[in-house]
Amino acid sequence: MTAATPVSELSDRARDIFRRVVDSYLESGAPVGSRTLAQAGLNLSPASIRSVLAQLETVGLLAAPHTSAGRMPTELGLRLFVDGMMQVSEPSREERAAIEARAAAGGPVEEALAATTAALSGLSACAGLVMVPKHEQVLRSIGFVPLSPTQALAVLVSEDGAVENRVIDLPPGVGPSALIEAGNYMSAKLAGLTLAQARARIEHELAAGQAALDATAQALIQRGIAVWSEDGGRRAVLIVRGQGRLLDDAAAADLERVRDLLDDLEGKQEIAALLDSARAGDATRIFIGAETKLFALSGSSVIAKPFRGQDGRVVGVVGVIGPTRLNYARVVPMVDFTAATLARLIG
């Protein structure tokens, strides 16, 4: 049997037992034995149940962690369950309200994305992920604050209210008046432009001799724009919230897996690349364990959903990461709802 095998190829008895094993495992994290299944209302003897469990193990849908234990679903079994048997449950009114409240809290877009992702993390008991839209800041003002004779703090305020600071090295001979002059010039000339547009305008005006500035102020402006533009090119595109939720009581028995997972989260570019692969189409993507090389060691799952801006283009992806023992039926619609909320926020 392969991951593409339809559920219909299982007998009714095997399908029922398989579903009960998966449901119980996802709820408790513990292997499920024939005695437990017999006590759950199945009109079968423990011997008959053991026979079906053995068949499901033979075709690769279940596995026993050790000889005397019950069975648990394999990654192949989880894929079959998710694709063909799962019955999702919509988020509750309280869960929807919690997600919407964080998205509507106001402030810069990146902060709202982080807050909404933190809410998703708390509700799903997973780490929350959002790939931030590649958004170019539009400038409102730029100023310079002296720190020492050789350094100053460049303060950028964008139109959405975000304030960011960068320390820059000063050209020789820069005094307080040059800092004020450069800040006033940049705020007057560059307000309403993106960083890329601002850099192009500054370079054009300085090259054409149109800037009524002395050489010191010109050098300061060039350095200020350069440091912001360089920083913008390195801007992180991924926000991760709630890593601590991966360290629950169940993780104590499998600390090596959790360490591997936390190491995976440190490699943000690889996680971002995985989320980027979920951008195509509208469907929620579910990556289970070793289906991706990234999680071959940690045995983790990712549920991801793209969200779109007002023009209909995909601008980002939101999701969660956790152990393969996720409550997929509950978390999948929660991720779907969060994606819809972020689409309204970005739009």
Coordinates of C-alpha atoms in Angstrom, one line a residue:
M1 CA 0.0 0.0 0.0
T2 CA 1.2 3.5 -0.8
A3 CA 0.2 7.0 0.3
A4 CA -1.9 7.3 -2.8
T5 CA -4.0 4.2 -1.9
P6 CA -7.6 5.2 -1.3
V7 CA -9.3 4.5 2.0
S8 CA -11.9 2.5 0.1
E9 CA -9.4 -0.3 -0.3
L10 CA -9.5 -1.0 3.4
S11 CA -12.4 -3.2 4.6
D12 CA -15.0 -1.6 6.8
R13 CA -13.6 -3.4 9.8
A14 CA -10.0 -2.4 9.1
R15 CA -11.1 1.2 8.4
D16 CA -13.0 1.5 11.6
I17 CA -10.1 0.1 13.7
F18 CA -7.5 2.2 11.9
R19 CA -9.5 5.4 12.5
R20 CA -10.0 4.5 16.2
V21 CA -6.2 3.9 16.6
V22 CA -5.3 7.2 15.0
D23 CA -8.0 9.2 16.9
S24 CA -6.8 7.7 20.2
Y25 CA -3.1 8.2 19.4
L26 CA -3.6 11.9 18.4
E27 CA -5.4 12.5 21.6
S28 CA -3.1 10.7 24.0
G29 CA 0.2 10.2 22.2
A30 CA 0.3 6.7 23.5
P31 CA 0.2 3.4 21.4
V32 CA -3.2 1.8 21.3
G33 CA -3.7 -1.9 22.3
S34 CA -6.3 -4.4 21.3
R35 CA -7.7 -4.5 24.9
T36 CA -8.3 -0.7 24.8
L37 CA -10.1 -1.0 21.4
A38 CA -12.2 -3.9 22.6
Q39 CA -13.4 -1.8 25.6
A40 CA -14.2 1.1 23.2
G41 CA -17.4 -0.5 21.9
L42 CA -16.1 -2.6 19.0
N43 CA -18.2 -5.8 18.7
L44 CA -15.0 -7.9 18.2
S45 CA -12.9 -10.1 20.3
P46 CA -9.4 -8.9 21.2
A47 CA -8.0 -11.8 19.0
S48 CA -10.0 -10.5 16.0
I49 CA -8.8 -6.9 16.7
R50 CA -5.2 -8.1 17.0
S51 CA -5.5 -9.8 13.6
V52 CA -6.7 -6.6 12.0
L53 CA -4.0 -4.6 13.7
A54 CA -1.4 -7.0 12.3
Q55 CA -2.8 -6.6 8.8
L56 CA -2.6 -2.8 9.1
E57 CA 1.0 -3.1 10.3
T58 CA 1.9 -5.3 7.4
V59 CA 0.7 -2.7 4.9
G60 CA 2.7 0.0 6.7
L61 CA -0.2 2.0 8.2
L62 CA 0.5 1.1 11.8
A63 CA 3.7 0.3 13.8
A64 CA 4.5 -1.0 17.3
P65 CA 7.2 0.9 19.1
H66 CA 8.2 -2.3 20.8
T67 CA 6.9 -5.9 21.0
S68 CA 4.6 -5.7 24.0
A69 CA 3.2 -2.2 23.1
G70 CA 0.1 -1.4 21.2
R71 CA 0.1 0.2 17.7
M72 CA 0.5 3.8 16.6
P73 CA 0.1 5.3 13.1
T74 CA 3.1 5.6 10.8
E75 CA 3.7 8.7 8.8
L76 CA 2.2 6.9 5.9
G77 CA -0.8 6.1 8.0
L78 CA -1.2 9.7 9.1
R79 CA -1.1 10.8 5.5
L80 CA -3.9 8.3 4.6
F81 CA -5.9 9.5 7.6
V82 CA -5.4 13.2 6.8
D83 CA -6.2 12.8 3.1
G84 CA -9.1 10.4 3.3
M85 CA -10.7 10.0 6.7
M86 CA -10.3 13.2 8.8
Q87 CA -13.5 15.1 9.7
V88 CA -12.5 18.7 10.6
S89 CA -14.2 20.7 13.3
E90 CA -14.6 24.5 12.9
P91 CA -12.9 26.8 15.4
S92 CA -15.1 27.8 18.3
R93 CA -16.5 31.4 18.6
E94 CA -13.9 32.1 21.3
E95 CA -11.0 30.8 19.2
R96 CA -12.1 32.9 16.2
A97 CA -12.5 36.0 18.5
A98 CA -9.0 35.5 20.0
I99 CA -7.4 35.4 16.5
E100 CA -9.3 38.4 15.2
A101 CA -8.6 40.5 18.3
R102 CA -4.9 40.1 17.9
A103 CA -5.0 40.9 14.2
A104 CA -7.1 44.0 14.9
A105 CA -4.9 45.3 17.7
G106 CA -3.4 48.0 15.5
G107 CA 0.2 49.1 15.0
P108 CA 2.7 48.2 12.2
V109 CA 1.6 45.3 10.0
E110 CA 4.6 43.2 11.0
E111 CA 3.6 43.5 14.7
A112 CA 0.0 42.5 13.9
L113 CA 1.3 39.5 12.0
A114 CA 3.4 38.5 14.9
A115 CA 0.6 38.9 17.4
T116 CA -1.8 36.9 15.3
T117 CA 0.7 34.2 14.9
A118 CA 1.2 34.1 18.7
A119 CA -2.5 33.7 19.1
L120 CA -2.5 30.8 16.7
S121 CA 0.4 29.2 18.6
G122 CA -1.4 29.5 21.9
L123 CA -4.7 28.0 20.6
S124 CA -3.0 25.1 18.7
A125 CA -0.3 24.3 21.3
C126 CA 2.2 24.4 18.4
A127 CA 4.8 26.9 17.3
G128 CA 3.2 29.5 15.0
L129 CA 4.8 30.5 11.7
V130 CA 4.1 33.3 9.3
M131 CA 6.0 34.2 6.2
V132 CA 5.9 38.0 6.2
P133 CA 5.0 39.7 2.9
K134 CA 7.9 41.3 1.3
H135 CA 6.7 44.8 2.1
E136 CA 8.8 47.8 1.2
Q137 CA 8.6 50.5 3.9
V138 CA 7.4 53.9 2.8
L139 CA 9.2 56.7 4.5
R140 CA 7.7 59.5 6.6
S141 CA 10.8 61.0 8.1
I142 CA 14.5 60.3 8.8
G143 CA 16.6 61.9 11.5
F144 CA 20.1 61.6 13.0
V145 CA 21.0 61.6 16.8
P146 CA 24.6 62.0 17.7
L147 CA 26.1 59.2 19.9
S148 CA 29.8 60.1 19.8
P149 CA 32.2 62.1 17.6
T150 CA 32.3 59.0 15.3
Q151 CA 28.8 57.5 15.4
A152 CA 25.2 58.6 15.2
L153 CA 21.8 56.9 15.4
A154 CA 19.8 57.0 12.2
V155 CA 16.1 57.0 13.1
L156 CA 13.6 56.0 10.4
V157 CA 9.8 56.5 10.8
S158 CA 7.7 54.8 8.2
E159 CA 4.1 55.8 7.1
D160 CA 2.6 52.8 9.0
G161 CA 4.1 54.2 12.3
A162 CA 7.0 51.8 12.6
V163 CA 10.2 53.2 14.1
E164 CA 13.5 51.6 13.5
N165 CA 17.0 52.7 14.5
R166 CA 20.5 51.9 13.1
V167 CA 23.9 53.0 14.3
I168 CA 26.0 54.5 11.5
D169 CA 29.6 55.6 11.3
L170 CA 30.0 59.3 10.7
P171 CA 32.3 60.9 8.1
P172 CA 35.1 63.0 9.6
G173 CA 34.1 66.4 10.7
V174 CA 30.4 65.9 11.1
G175 CA 28.9 68.3 13.7
P176 CA 25.4 68.7 15.1
S177 CA 24.4 71.2 12.4
A178 CA 25.3 68.7 9.6
L179 CA 23.1 66.0 11.3
I180 CA 20.2 68.4 11.5
E181 CA 20.6 69.6 7.9
A182 CA 20.9 66.0 6.6
G183 CA 17.8 64.9 8.5
N184 CA 15.7 67.8 7.4
Y185 CA 16.8 67.4 3.8
M186 CA 16.0 63.6 3.7
S187 CA 12.6 64.1 5.4
A188 CA 11.6 66.8 3.0
K189 CA 12.8 65.1 -0.1
L190 CA 12.1 61.4 0.6
A191 CA 8.8 61.3 2.5
G192 CA 6.3 59.1 0.6
L193 CA 9.0 57.1 -1.1
T194 CA 10.2 53.5 -0.6
L195 CA 13.8 52.9 0.4
A196 CA 14.7 51.9 -3.2
Q197 CA 13.0 55.0 -4.6
A198 CA 14.7 57.2 -2.0
R199 CA 18.2 55.8 -2.8
A200 CA 17.6 56.4 -6.5
R201 CA 16.5 60.0 -6.0
I202 CA 19.4 60.8 -3.6
E203 CA 21.9 59.4 -6.0
H204 CA 20.4 61.3 -9.0
E205 CA 20.3 64.6 -7.1
L206 CA 23.8 64.3 -5.8
A207 CA 25.2 63.3 -9.1
A208 CA 23.4 66.1 -10.9
G209 CA 24.6 68.6 -8.3
Q210 CA 21.0 69.5 -7.4
A211 CA 21.3 69.0 -3.7
A212 CA 22.1 72.3 -2.0
L213 CA 24.2 70.6 0.7
D214 CA 27.8 70.7 1.7
A215 CA 30.1 67.7 1.2
T216 CA 29.8 66.5 4.8
A217 CA 26.0 66.4 4.7
Q218 CA 26.0 64.7 1.4
A219 CA 28.3 61.9 2.7
L220 CA 26.1 61.5 5.7
I221 CA 23.0 61.2 3.6
Q222 CA 24.6 58.6 1.4
R223 CA 25.6 56.5 4.4
G224 CA 22.2 56.7 5.9
I225 CA 20.4 55.6 2.8
A226 CA 23.0 52.9 2.2
V227 CA 22.6 51.3 5.6
W228 CA 18.8 51.2 5.4
S229 CA 18.8 49.8 1.9
E230 CA 21.4 47.1 2.8
D231 CA 19.4 46.2 5.9
G232 CA 16.1 46.0 3.9
G233 CA 17.7 43.4 1.6
R234 CA 18.4 41.2 4.6
R235 CA 15.1 41.6 6.2
A236 CA 13.8 38.4 7.8
V237 CA 10.8 37.0 5.9
L238 CA 9.7 34.6 8.7
I239 CA 8.2 35.1 12.1
V240 CA 8.2 32.2 14.6
R241 CA 6.2 32.4 17.8
G242 CA 5.6 29.9 20.6
Q243 CA 8.6 27.6 20.3
G244 CA 8.3 27.0 24.0
R245 CA 5.0 25.2 23.4
L246 CA 6.9 22.4 21.8
L247 CA 8.4 21.6 25.2
D248 CA 5.3 20.0 26.7
D249 CA 5.1 17.1 29.1
A250 CA 5.0 14.6 26.2
A251 CA 8.3 16.0 24.9
A252 CA 10.1 14.8 28.0
A253 CA 10.1 11.3 26.7
D254 CA 11.6 12.4 23.4
L255 CA 13.9 15.2 24.1
E256 CA 16.2 14.4 21.2
R257 CA 13.4 14.9 18.7
V258 CA 12.5 18.2 20.3
R259 CA 16.1 19.3 20.1
D260 CA 16.2 18.4 16.4
L261 CA 12.9 20.4 15.9
L262 CA 14.3 23.5 17.7
D263 CA 17.4 23.3 15.5
D264 CA 15.1 23.1 12.5
L265 CA 13.4 26.3 13.6
E266 CA 16.8 28.1 13.9
G267 CA 17.3 27.5 10.2
K268 CA 14.7 30.1 9.2
Q269 CA 15.6 30.2 5.6
E270 CA 14.9 26.5 5.2
I271 CA 11.5 26.9 7.0
A272 CA 10.7 29.9 4.8
A273 CA 11.5 27.8 1.7
L274 CA 9.1 25.1 2.9
L275 CA 6.4 27.7 3.5
D276 CA 7.1 29.2 0.1
S277 CA 6.3 25.9 -1.5
A278 CA 2.8 26.2 0.0
R279 CA 2.1 29.4 -1.9
A280 CA 0.7 27.7 -5.0
G281 CA -3.0 27.4 -5.1
D282 CA -5.5 28.0 -2.3
A283 CA -5.4 24.6 -0.5
T284 CA -4.0 24.1 3.0
R285 CA -0.8 22.0 2.8
I286 CA 0.1 19.4 5.4
F287 CA 3.7 18.2 5.5
I288 CA 4.2 15.1 7.7
G289 CA 7.5 14.1 9.1
A290 CA 10.0 12.7 6.6
E291 CA 7.9 13.7 3.6
T292 CA 10.3 16.7 3.8
K293 CA 14.0 16.3 4.3
L294 CA 13.9 19.2 6.7
F295 CA 12.0 17.2 9.3
A296 CA 13.4 13.7 8.6
L297 CA 15.1 13.7 12.0
S298 CA 12.6 15.6 14.2
G299 CA 9.5 13.8 12.9
S300 CA 7.5 17.0 12.8
S301 CA 4.5 18.2 10.9
V302 CA 3.7 21.6 9.3
I303 CA 0.2 22.8 8.4
A304 CA 0.4 25.9 6.1
K305 CA -2.0 28.1 4.2
P306 CA -1.3 31.0 1.8
F307 CA -3.1 34.3 2.3
R308 CA -3.8 36.9 -0.4
G309 CA -3.8 40.7 -0.6
Q310 CA -6.5 42.9 -2.0
D311 CA -5.3 42.4 -5.6
G312 CA -5.6 38.6 -5.2
R313 CA -1.9 37.9 -5.2
V314 CA -0.4 35.6 -2.6
V315 CA 1.5 37.7 -0.2
G316 CA 2.4 35.3 2.6
V317 CA 1.8 31.9 4.3
V318 CA 0.7 31.2 7.8
G319 CA 0.9 27.9 9.7
V320 CA 2.0 25.9 12.6
I321 CA 4.7 23.3 13.3
G322 CA 4.6 20.6 15.9
P323 CA 5.0 16.9 16.4
T324 CA 3.3 14.5 14.0
R325 CA 0.9 13.8 16.8
L326 CA -1.2 16.9 16.0
N327 CA -4.9 17.2 16.3
Y328 CA -5.1 17.8 12.6
A329 CA -8.9 17.9 12.5
R330 CA -8.9 20.9 14.9
V331 CA -5.7 22.7 13.8
V332 CA -6.3 22.6 10.0
P333 CA -9.5 24.8 10.2
M334 CA -7.8 27.0 12.7
V335 CA -4.9 27.7 10.3
D336 CA -7.5 28.3 7.5
F337 CA -9.3 30.9 9.6
T338 CA -6.1 32.6 10.6
A339 CA -5.1 32.8 6.9
A340 CA -8.5 34.4 6.1
T341 CA -8.0 36.9 9.0
L342 CA -4.6 37.9 7.7
A343 CA -5.9 38.3 4.2
R344 CA -8.3 40.9 5.5
L345 CA -5.5 42.6 7.5
I346 CA -3.2 42.8 4.6
G347 CA -5.9 43.8 2.2

